[in-house]
PDB file of C-alpha atoms in Angstrom:
ATOM      1  CA  UNK A   1      31.551 -26.570  -7.000  1.00  0.00           C
ATOM      2  CA  UNK A   2      33.592 -25.027  -9.671  1.00  0.00           C
ATOM      3  CA  UNK A   3      32.543 -21.135  -9.288  1.00  0.00           C
ATOM      4  CA  UNK A   4      30.832 -19.969 -12.438  1.00  0.00           C
ATOM      5  CA  UNK A   5      32.120 -18.403 -15.008  1.00  0.00           C
ATOM      6  CA  UNK A   6      31.795 -14.184 -14.503  1.00  0.00           C
ATOM      7  CA  UNK A   7      33.359 -13.307 -18.409  1.00  0.00           C
ATOM      8  CA  UNK A   8      30.407 -10.675 -18.302  1.00  0.00           C
ATOM      9  CA  UNK A   9      31.286  -7.902 -16.278  1.00  0.00           C
ATOM     10  CA  UNK A  10      28.156  -7.061 -14.587  1.00  0.00           C
ATOM     11  CA  UNK A  11      28.595 -10.612 -13.447  1.00  0.00           C
ATOM     12  CA  UNK A  12      32.267  -9.814 -11.802  1.00  0.00           C
ATOM     13  CA  UNK A  13      30.266  -6.784 -10.149  1.00  0.00           C
ATOM     14  CA  UNK A  14      27.466  -8.439  -9.109  1.00  0.00           C
ATOM     15  CA  UNK A  15      29.170 -11.234  -6.876  1.00  0.00           C
ATOM     16  CA  UNK A  16      32.267  -8.403  -6.077  1.00  0.00           C
ATOM     17  CA  UNK A  17      29.648  -5.723  -4.342  1.00  0.00           C
ATOM     18  CA  UNK A  18      27.422  -8.794  -2.563  1.00  0.00           C
ATOM     19  CA  UNK A  19      30.788 -10.339  -1.392  1.00  0.00           C
ATOM     20  CA  UNK A  20      31.683  -7.418   0.549  1.00  0.00           C
ATOM     21  CA  UNK A  21      28.479  -6.695   1.839  1.00  0.00           C
ATOM     22  CA  UNK A  22      27.147  -9.978   2.597  1.00  0.00           C
ATOM     23  CA  UNK A  23      27.904  -9.465   6.683  1.00  0.00           C
ATOM     24  CA  UNK A  24      25.986  -5.987   7.071  1.00  0.00           C
ATOM     25  CA  UNK A  25      23.273  -7.796   4.682  1.00  0.00           C
ATOM     26  CA  UNK A  26      22.166 -11.016   6.196  1.00  0.00           C
ATOM     27  CA  UNK A  27      21.984  -8.269   9.459  1.00  0.00           C
ATOM     28  CA  UNK A  28      19.544  -5.800   6.665  1.00  0.00           C
ATOM     29  CA  UNK A  29      17.258  -8.643   6.336  1.00  0.00           C
ATOM     30  CA  UNK A  30      16.543 -10.027   8.619  1.00  0.00           C
ATOM     31  CA  UNK A  31      13.137  -9.629   9.413  1.00  0.00           C
ATOM     32  CA  UNK A  32      12.141  -7.703   6.469  1.00  0.00           C
ATOM     33  CA  UNK A  33       9.577 -10.950   5.041  1.00  0.00           C
ATOM     34  CA  UNK A  34       7.429 -10.713   8.396  1.00  0.00           C
ATOM     35  CA  UNK A  35       7.175  -7.286   7.391  1.00  0.00           C
ATOM     36  CA  UNK A  36       5.426  -8.019   3.700  1.00  0.00           C
ATOM     37  CA  UNK A  37       1.853  -9.586   3.948  1.00  0.00           C
ATOM     38  CA  UNK A  38       1.304  -9.909  -0.125  1.00  0.00           C
ATOM     39  CA  UNK A  39       4.971 -11.132   0.000  1.00  0.00           C
ATOM     40  CA  UNK A  40       5.113 -13.846   2.314  1.00  0.00           C
ATOM     41  CA  UNK A  41       0.664 -15.048   0.557  1.00  0.00           C
ATOM     42  CA  UNK A  42       2.330 -15.246  -3.051  1.00  0.00           C
ATOM     43  CA  UNK A  43       5.326 -17.492  -1.594  1.00  0.00           C
ATOM     44  CA  UNK A  44       3.123 -19.124  -0.033  1.00  0.00           C
ATOM     45  CA  UNK A  45       0.736 -19.430  -3.480  1.00  0.00           C
ATOM     46  CA  UNK A  46       3.521 -20.435  -4.846  1.00  0.00           C
ATOM     47  CA  UNK A  47       4.902 -23.204  -2.150  1.00  0.00           C
ATOM     48  CA  UNK A  48       1.952 -24.686  -2.409  1.00  0.00           C
ATOM     49  CA  UNK A  49       1.742 -25.236  -6.684  1.00  0.00           C
ATOM     50  CA  UNK A  50       5.570 -26.511  -6.355  1.00  0.00           C
ATOM     51  CA  UNK A  51       4.605 -28.872  -3.107  1.00  0.00           C
ATOM     52  CA  UNK A  52       1.812 -29.938  -6.146  1.00  0.00           C
ATOM     53  CA  UNK A  53       3.723 -30.571  -8.361  1.00  0.00           C
ATOM     54  CA  UNK A  54       5.080 -34.218  -8.660  1.00  0.00           C
ATOM     55  CA  UNK A  55       8.257 -33.931  -5.282  1.00  0.00           C
ATOM     56  CA  UNK A  56      10.349 -32.288  -7.859  1.00  0.00           C
ATOM     57  CA  UNK A  57      13.192 -30.161  -5.968  1.00  0.00           C
ATOM     58  CA  UNK A  58      12.855 -26.098  -6.005  1.00  0.00           C
ATOM     59  CA  UNK A  59      15.559 -23.236  -6.657  1.00  0.00           C
ATOM     60  CA  UNK A  60      16.153 -20.355  -5.121  1.00  0.00           C
ATOM     61  CA  UNK A  61      17.907 -18.850  -7.640  1.00  0.00           C
ATOM     62  CA  UNK A  62      20.034 -15.408  -6.227  1.00  0.00           C
ATOM     63  CA  UNK A  63      18.974 -16.898  -2.936  1.00  0.00           C
ATOM     64  CA  UNK A  64      21.674 -14.392  -0.703  1.00  0.00           C
ATOM     65  CA  UNK A  65      21.596 -14.993   2.359  1.00  0.00           C
ATOM     66  CA  UNK A  66      18.954 -17.838   1.950  1.00  0.00           C
ATOM     67  CA  UNK A  67      16.354 -16.251   4.669  1.00  0.00           C
ATOM     68  CA  UNK A  68      13.675 -16.595   1.879  1.00  0.00           C
ATOM     69  CA  UNK A  69      14.488 -20.352   1.185  1.00  0.00           C
ATOM     70  CA  UNK A  70      14.120 -20.757   4.414  1.00  0.00           C
ATOM     71  CA  UNK A  71      10.690 -19.369   4.511  1.00  0.00           C
ATOM     72  CA  UNK A  72      10.004 -21.828   1.716  1.00  0.00           C
ATOM     73  CA  UNK A  73      11.233 -24.809   4.049  1.00  0.00           C
ATOM     74  CA  UNK A  74       9.620 -23.757   6.993  1.00  0.00           C
ATOM     75  CA  UNK A  75       5.997 -23.683   5.665  1.00  0.00           C
ATOM     76  CA  UNK A  76       5.893 -27.113   5.884  1.00  0.00           C
ATOM     77  CA  UNK A  77       4.624 -28.066   2.141  1.00  0.00           C
ATOM     78  CA  UNK A  78       7.121 -30.882   2.795  1.00  0.00           C
ATOM     79  CA  UNK A  79       9.467 -29.416  -0.701  1.00  0.00           C
ATOM     80  CA  UNK A  80      13.089 -29.984  -1.217  1.00  0.00           C
ATOM     81  CA  UNK A  81      14.490 -26.553  -1.656  1.00  0.00           C
ATOM     82  CA  UNK A  82      17.936 -25.458  -2.719  1.00  0.00           C
ATOM     83  CA  UNK A  83      19.622 -22.243  -3.438  1.00  0.00           C
ATOM     84  CA  UNK A  84      21.651 -21.049  -5.720  1.00  0.00           C
ATOM     85  CA  UNK A  85      23.675 -17.645  -5.642  1.00  0.00           C
ATOM     86  CA  UNK A  86      26.717 -15.755  -7.651  1.00  0.00           C
ATOM     87  CA  UNK A  87      28.958 -14.905  -4.433  1.00  0.00           C
ATOM     88  CA  UNK A  88      30.790 -17.163  -2.240  1.00  0.00           C
ATOM     89  CA  UNK A  89      30.740 -15.039   0.709  1.00  0.00           C
ATOM     90  CA  UNK A  90      27.119 -14.963   0.241  1.00  0.00           C
ATOM     91  CA  UNK A  91      26.435 -18.868   0.125  1.00  0.00           C
ATOM     92  CA  UNK A  92      28.319 -19.020   3.053  1.00  0.00           C
ATOM     93  CA  UNK A  93      26.397 -16.947   5.380  1.00  0.00           C
ATOM     94  CA  UNK A  94      23.307 -19.089   4.246  1.00  0.00           C
ATOM     95  CA  UNK A  95      24.834 -21.696   5.464  1.00  0.00           C
ATOM     96  CA  UNK A  96      26.154 -20.524   8.241  1.00  0.00           C
ATOM     97  CA  UNK A  97      22.711 -19.144   9.009  1.00  0.00           C
ATOM     98  CA  UNK A  98      20.604 -21.854   7.460  1.00  0.00           C
ATOM     99  CA  UNK A  99      22.950 -25.151   8.039  1.00  0.00           C
ATOM    100  CA  UNK A 100      19.911 -27.413   7.735  1.00  0.00           C
ATOM    101  CA  UNK A 101      19.362 -26.403   3.899  1.00  0.00           C
ATOM    102  CA  UNK A 102      21.579 -27.084   1.109  1.00  0.00           C
ATOM    103  CA  UNK A 103      23.516 -23.957  -0.371  1.00  0.00           C
ATOM    104  CA  UNK A 104      25.492 -24.018  -4.033  1.00  0.00           C
ATOM    105  CA  UNK A 105      27.411 -21.438  -5.726  1.00  0.00           C
ATOM    106  CA  UNK A 106      26.231 -20.012  -9.089  1.00  0.00           C
ATOM    107  CA  UNK A 107      25.067 -18.059 -12.157  1.00  0.00           C
ATOM    108  CA  UNK A 108      21.649 -18.136 -13.395  1.00  0.00           C
ATOM    109  CA  UNK A 109      22.598 -17.488 -17.012  1.00  0.00           C
ATOM    110  CA  UNK A 110      24.369 -20.467 -16.975  1.00  0.00           C
ATOM    111  CA  UNK A 111      22.254 -23.545 -14.097  1.00  0.00           C
ATOM    112  CA  UNK A 112      24.264 -26.317 -13.366  1.00  0.00           C
ATOM    113  CA  UNK A 113      20.786 -28.376 -13.308  1.00  0.00           C
ATOM    114  CA  UNK A 114      20.038 -30.870 -15.599  1.00  0.00           C
ATOM    115  CA  UNK A 115      16.704 -30.514 -18.107  1.00  0.00           C
ATOM    116  CA  UNK A 116      13.485 -30.522 -16.430  1.00  0.00           C
ATOM    117  CA  UNK A 117      14.780 -30.671 -13.130  1.00  0.00           C
ATOM    118  CA  UNK A 118      12.773 -28.717 -11.260  1.00  0.00           C
ATOM    119  CA  UNK A 119       9.240 -28.524 -10.024  1.00  0.00           C
ATOM    120  CA  UNK A 120       9.281 -24.564  -9.340  1.00  0.00           C
ATOM    121  CA  UNK A 121      12.218 -22.368  -9.859  1.00  0.00           C
ATOM    122  CA  UNK A 122      11.929 -18.427  -7.239  1.00  0.00           C
ATOM    123  CA  UNK A 123      14.194 -15.841  -8.552  1.00  0.00           C
ATOM    124  CA  UNK A 124      12.664 -13.555  -6.223  1.00  0.00           C
ATOM    125  CA  UNK A 125      15.035  -9.451  -6.450  1.00  0.00           C
ATOM    126  CA  UNK A 126      17.490 -11.550  -8.381  1.00  0.00           C
ATOM    127  CA  UNK A 127      16.801 -11.120 -12.063  1.00  0.00           C
ATOM    128  CA  UNK A 128      17.248  -6.948 -11.199  1.00  0.00           C
ATOM    129  CA  UNK A 129      20.613  -6.707 -11.864  1.00  0.00           C
ATOM    130  CA  UNK A 130      20.646  -9.140 -15.119  1.00  0.00           C
ATOM    131  CA  UNK A 131      20.775  -6.278 -18.135  1.00  0.00           C
ATOM    132  CA  UNK A 132      17.836  -6.066 -20.945  1.00  0.00           C
ATOM    133  CA  UNK A 133      20.910  -7.659 -23.150  1.00  0.00           C
ATOM    134  CA  UNK A 134      20.729 -10.937 -20.752  1.00  0.00           C
ATOM    135  CA  UNK A 135      17.491 -11.709 -19.606  1.00  0.00           C
ATOM    136  CA  UNK A 136      16.573 -13.031 -22.191  1.00  0.00           C
ATOM    137  CA  UNK A 137      19.075 -15.588 -21.250  1.00  0.00           C
ATOM    138  CA  UNK A 138      18.425 -16.679 -18.145  1.00  0.00           C
ATOM    139  CA  UNK A 139      14.532 -16.692 -18.409  1.00  0.00           C
ATOM    140  CA  UNK A 140      15.857 -19.343 -21.680  1.00  0.00           C
ATOM    141  CA  UNK A 141      17.425 -21.505 -18.741  1.00  0.00           C
ATOM    142  CA  UNK A 142      13.994 -21.056 -15.967  1.00  0.00           C
ATOM    143  CA  UNK A 143      12.978 -22.815 -18.712  1.00  0.00           C
ATOM    144  CA  UNK A 144      14.599 -25.341 -19.522  1.00  0.00           C
ATOM    145  CA  UNK A 145      15.510 -26.911 -15.716  1.00  0.00           C
ATOM    146  CA  UNK A 146      11.836 -26.000 -15.261  1.00  0.00           C
ATOM    147  CA  UNK A 147      10.003 -29.769 -15.643  1.00  0.00           C
ATOM    148  CA  UNK A 148       6.241 -29.157 -17.245  1.00  0.00           C
ATOM    149  CA  UNK A 149       3.701 -27.535 -15.450  1.00  0.00           C
ATOM    150  CA  UNK A 150       6.364 -27.043 -12.854  1.00  0.00           C
ATOM    151  CA  UNK A 151       6.149 -22.697 -12.004  1.00  0.00           C
ATOM    152  CA  UNK A 152       8.790 -19.745 -11.893  1.00  0.00           C
ATOM    153  CA  UNK A 153       7.964 -16.984  -9.265  1.00  0.00           C
ATOM    154  CA  UNK A 154       9.678 -13.231 -10.200  1.00  0.00           C
ATOM    155  CA  UNK A 155       9.945 -10.537  -7.564  1.00  0.00           C
ATOM    156  CA  UNK A 156      11.823  -7.009  -8.617  1.00  0.00           C
ATOM    157  CA  UNK A 157      11.338  -2.990  -8.397  1.00  0.00           C
ATOM    158  CA  UNK A 158       9.422  -1.685 -10.857  1.00  0.00           C
ATOM    159  CA  UNK A 159      10.069   1.721 -13.316  1.00  0.00           C
ATOM    160  CA  UNK A 160      11.652   2.446 -16.090  1.00  0.00           C
ATOM    161  CA  UNK A 161      15.290   3.634 -15.603  1.00  0.00           C
ATOM    162  CA  UNK A 162      18.414   1.829 -13.869  1.00  0.00           C
ATOM    163  CA  UNK A 163      20.123   2.351  -9.864  1.00  0.00           C
ATOM    164  CA  UNK A 164      23.126   2.472  -9.620  1.00  0.00           C
ATOM    165  CA  UNK A 165      24.688   2.761  -6.978  1.00  0.00           C
ATOM    166  CA  UNK A 166      28.815   2.727  -5.561  1.00  0.00           C
ATOM    167  CA  UNK A 167      28.121   2.940  -1.609  1.00  0.00           C
ATOM    168  CA  UNK A 168      26.391   0.683   0.700  1.00  0.00           C
ATOM    169  CA  UNK A 169      26.855   0.204   4.937  1.00  0.00           C
ATOM    170  CA  UNK A 170      30.394   2.388   3.714  1.00  0.00           C
ATOM    171  CA  UNK A 171      31.936   0.020   1.805  1.00  0.00           C
ATOM    172  CA  UNK A 172      32.289   0.741  -2.199  1.00  0.00           C
ATOM    173  CA  UNK A 173      30.498  -1.676  -4.799  1.00  0.00           C
ATOM    174  CA  UNK A 174      29.023  -1.464  -8.257  1.00  0.00           C
ATOM    175  CA  UNK A 175      25.920  -2.642  -8.591  1.00  0.00           C
ATOM    176  CA  UNK A 176      22.848  -1.853 -11.356  1.00  0.00           C
ATOM    177  CA  UNK A 177      19.237  -2.606  -9.922  1.00  0.00           C
ATOM    178  CA  UNK A 178      17.091  -3.283 -13.132  1.00  0.00           C
ATOM    179  CA  UNK A 179      13.953  -1.098 -12.792  1.00  0.00           C
ATOM    180  CA  UNK A 180      11.298  -2.812 -14.855  1.00  0.00           C
ATOM    181  CA  UNK A 181       7.326  -2.327 -15.708  1.00  0.00           C
ATOM    182  CA  UNK A 182       5.425  -5.737 -14.850  1.00  0.00           C
ATOM    183  CA  UNK A 183       4.303  -6.218 -18.231  1.00  0.00           C
ATOM    184  CA  UNK A 184       7.681  -6.375 -19.476  1.00  0.00           C
ATOM    185  CA  UNK A 185       8.779  -9.011 -17.805  1.00  0.00           C
ATOM    186  CA  UNK A 186       6.141 -11.248 -18.618  1.00  0.00           C
ATOM    187  CA  UNK A 187       6.448 -10.041 -22.618  1.00  0.00           C
ATOM    188  CA  UNK A 188      10.221 -11.611 -22.205  1.00  0.00           C
ATOM    189  CA  UNK A 189       9.069 -15.059 -20.290  1.00  0.00           C
ATOM    190  CA  UNK A 190       6.193 -15.741 -22.835  1.00  0.00           C
ATOM    191  CA  UNK A 191       9.137 -15.547 -25.082  1.00  0.00           C
ATOM    192  CA  UNK A 192      11.614 -17.496 -23.640  1.00  0.00           C
ATOM    193  CA  UNK A 193       9.179 -20.215 -23.600  1.00  0.00           C
ATOM    194  CA  UNK A 194       6.971 -19.839 -20.716  1.00  0.00           C
ATOM    195  CA  UNK A 195       2.719 -19.276 -20.123  1.00  0.00           C
ATOM    196  CA  UNK A 196       2.762 -16.595 -17.494  1.00  0.00           C
ATOM    197  CA  UNK A 197      -0.143 -17.395 -15.089  1.00  0.00           C
ATOM    198  CA  UNK A 198      -0.311 -13.713 -12.864  1.00  0.00           C
ATOM    199  CA  UNK A 199       1.162 -10.360 -12.998  1.00  0.00           C
ATOM    200  CA  UNK A 200       0.509  -8.132  -9.087  1.00  0.00           C
ATOM    201  CA  UNK A 201       1.895  -4.608  -8.890  1.00  0.00           C
ATOM    202  CA  UNK A 202       1.569  -2.483  -5.805  1.00  0.00           C
ATOM    203  CA  UNK A 203       2.204   0.602  -4.406  1.00  0.00           C
ATOM    204  CA  UNK A 204       5.581   1.937  -2.636  1.00  0.00           C
ATOM    205  CA  UNK A 205       6.041   1.700   1.157  1.00  0.00           C
ATOM    206  CA  UNK A 206       7.347   5.084   2.987  1.00  0.00           C
ATOM    207  CA  UNK A 207       7.170   3.602   5.895  1.00  0.00           C
ATOM    208  CA  UNK A 208       7.715   0.905   8.945  1.00  0.00           C
ATOM    209  CA  UNK A 209      11.584  -0.653   8.758  1.00  0.00           C
ATOM    210  CA  UNK A 210      12.229  -1.021   5.557  1.00  0.00           C
ATOM    211  CA  UNK A 211      10.772   2.649   2.497  1.00  0.00           C
ATOM    212  CA  UNK A 212      11.103   1.421  -1.188  1.00  0.00           C
ATOM    213  CA  UNK A 213      12.711   3.792  -3.042  1.00  0.00           C
ATOM    214  CA  UNK A 214      10.144   2.091  -6.542  1.00  0.00           C
ATOM    215  CA  UNK A 215       6.746  -0.154  -6.545  1.00  0.00           C
ATOM    216  CA  UNK A 216       7.317  -4.022  -6.231  1.00  0.00           C
ATOM    217  CA  UNK A 217       6.466  -6.031  -9.396  1.00  0.00           C
ATOM    218  CA  UNK A 218       5.579  -9.737  -9.338  1.00  0.00           C
ATOM    219  CA  UNK A 219       4.691 -12.497 -12.009  1.00  0.00           C
ATOM    220  CA  UNK A 220       3.997 -15.987 -11.968  1.00  0.00           C
ATOM    221  CA  UNK A 221       5.005 -18.168 -15.341  1.00  0.00           C
ATOM    222  CA  UNK A 222       4.737 -22.093 -15.780  1.00  0.00           C
ATOM    223  CA  UNK A 223       6.678 -23.754 -18.329  1.00  0.00           C
ATOM    224  CA  UNK A 224       3.313 -25.600 -20.480  1.00  0.00           C
ATOM    225  CA  UNK A 225       1.947 -28.798 -20.363  1.00  0.00           C
ATOM    226  CA  UNK A 226      -0.047 -29.523 -23.496  1.00  0.00           C
ATOM    227  CA  UNK A 227      -2.360 -32.829 -23.400  1.00  0.00           C
ATOM    228  CA  UNK A 228      -1.319 -35.296 -21.166  1.00  0.00           C
ATOM    229  CA  UNK A 229       1.936 -33.745 -19.771  1.00  0.00           C
ATOM    230  CA  UNK A 230       3.362 -34.426 -22.880  1.00  0.00           C
ATOM    231  CA  UNK A 231       5.229 -30.678 -24.255  1.00  0.00           C
ATOM    232  CA  UNK A 232       5.191 -29.234 -26.918  1.00  0.00           C
ATOM    233  CA  UNK A 233       8.680 -29.932 -29.684  1.00  0.00           C
ATOM    234  CA  UNK A 234       8.827 -33.248 -27.981  1.00  0.00           C
ATOM    235  CA  UNK A 235      10.350 -33.457 -24.776  1.00  0.00           C
ATOM    236  CA  UNK A 236       8.573 -36.256 -23.044  1.00  0.00           C
ATOM    237  CA  UNK A 237       8.682 -35.394 -18.811  1.00  0.00           C
ATOM    238  CA  UNK A 238       6.318 -36.678 -16.587  1.00  0.00           C
ATOM    239  CA  UNK A 239       3.116 -36.854 -16.292  1.00  0.00           C
ATOM    240  CA  UNK A 240       1.002 -34.491 -14.529  1.00  0.00           C
ATOM    241  CA  UNK A 241      -2.301 -36.840 -13.855  1.00  0.00           C
TER     242      UNK A 241
END
């Protein structure tokens, strides 16, 4: 697959930073999900909704090392799950860590996927590097690739001010972490034509192996279905019976 268009500066910076961090990041993040029962419950709910959606594949957009992609696959719901990430070194790590799964290079601003082709989309702490002015474009892409009735699950840090990191594990990087209020994410999803189904907020973890700098937010939404499965606006997709 051809490398995605990296014209916006933040895409170049994000890709280069995660390429640099990939070997260290995979070791750092190993075991994180096992320490977070609420997150596992949310992912299990999302996977169950996706599995009930008619057998279409599920994309983990911004999959990083593929650990959450693999978790969805291991839930035993017969989901076809694959990962997409901006950074080729992260994709390489994901393929090495999880050789039985598919991982591709790509950008959430321009997904190389057909319209209405997904039964679910996960953006687990991947929209956090997208600037405010580009977020509606990403959410419009999410809506485009989701089948009517299919869900998108987001995870992100909660706050009002971004965090910039220029160093990680002794390596030079350039990453902005955009913290956002769950109500704002929900409003942007609605603005993209998605239907918000759940908004969850929790306080930050201050102890344990993975202490956090900020509270965490999770929003679940779906592409609407009208009537017998035909979406308003003239798109005729699959029936949900």
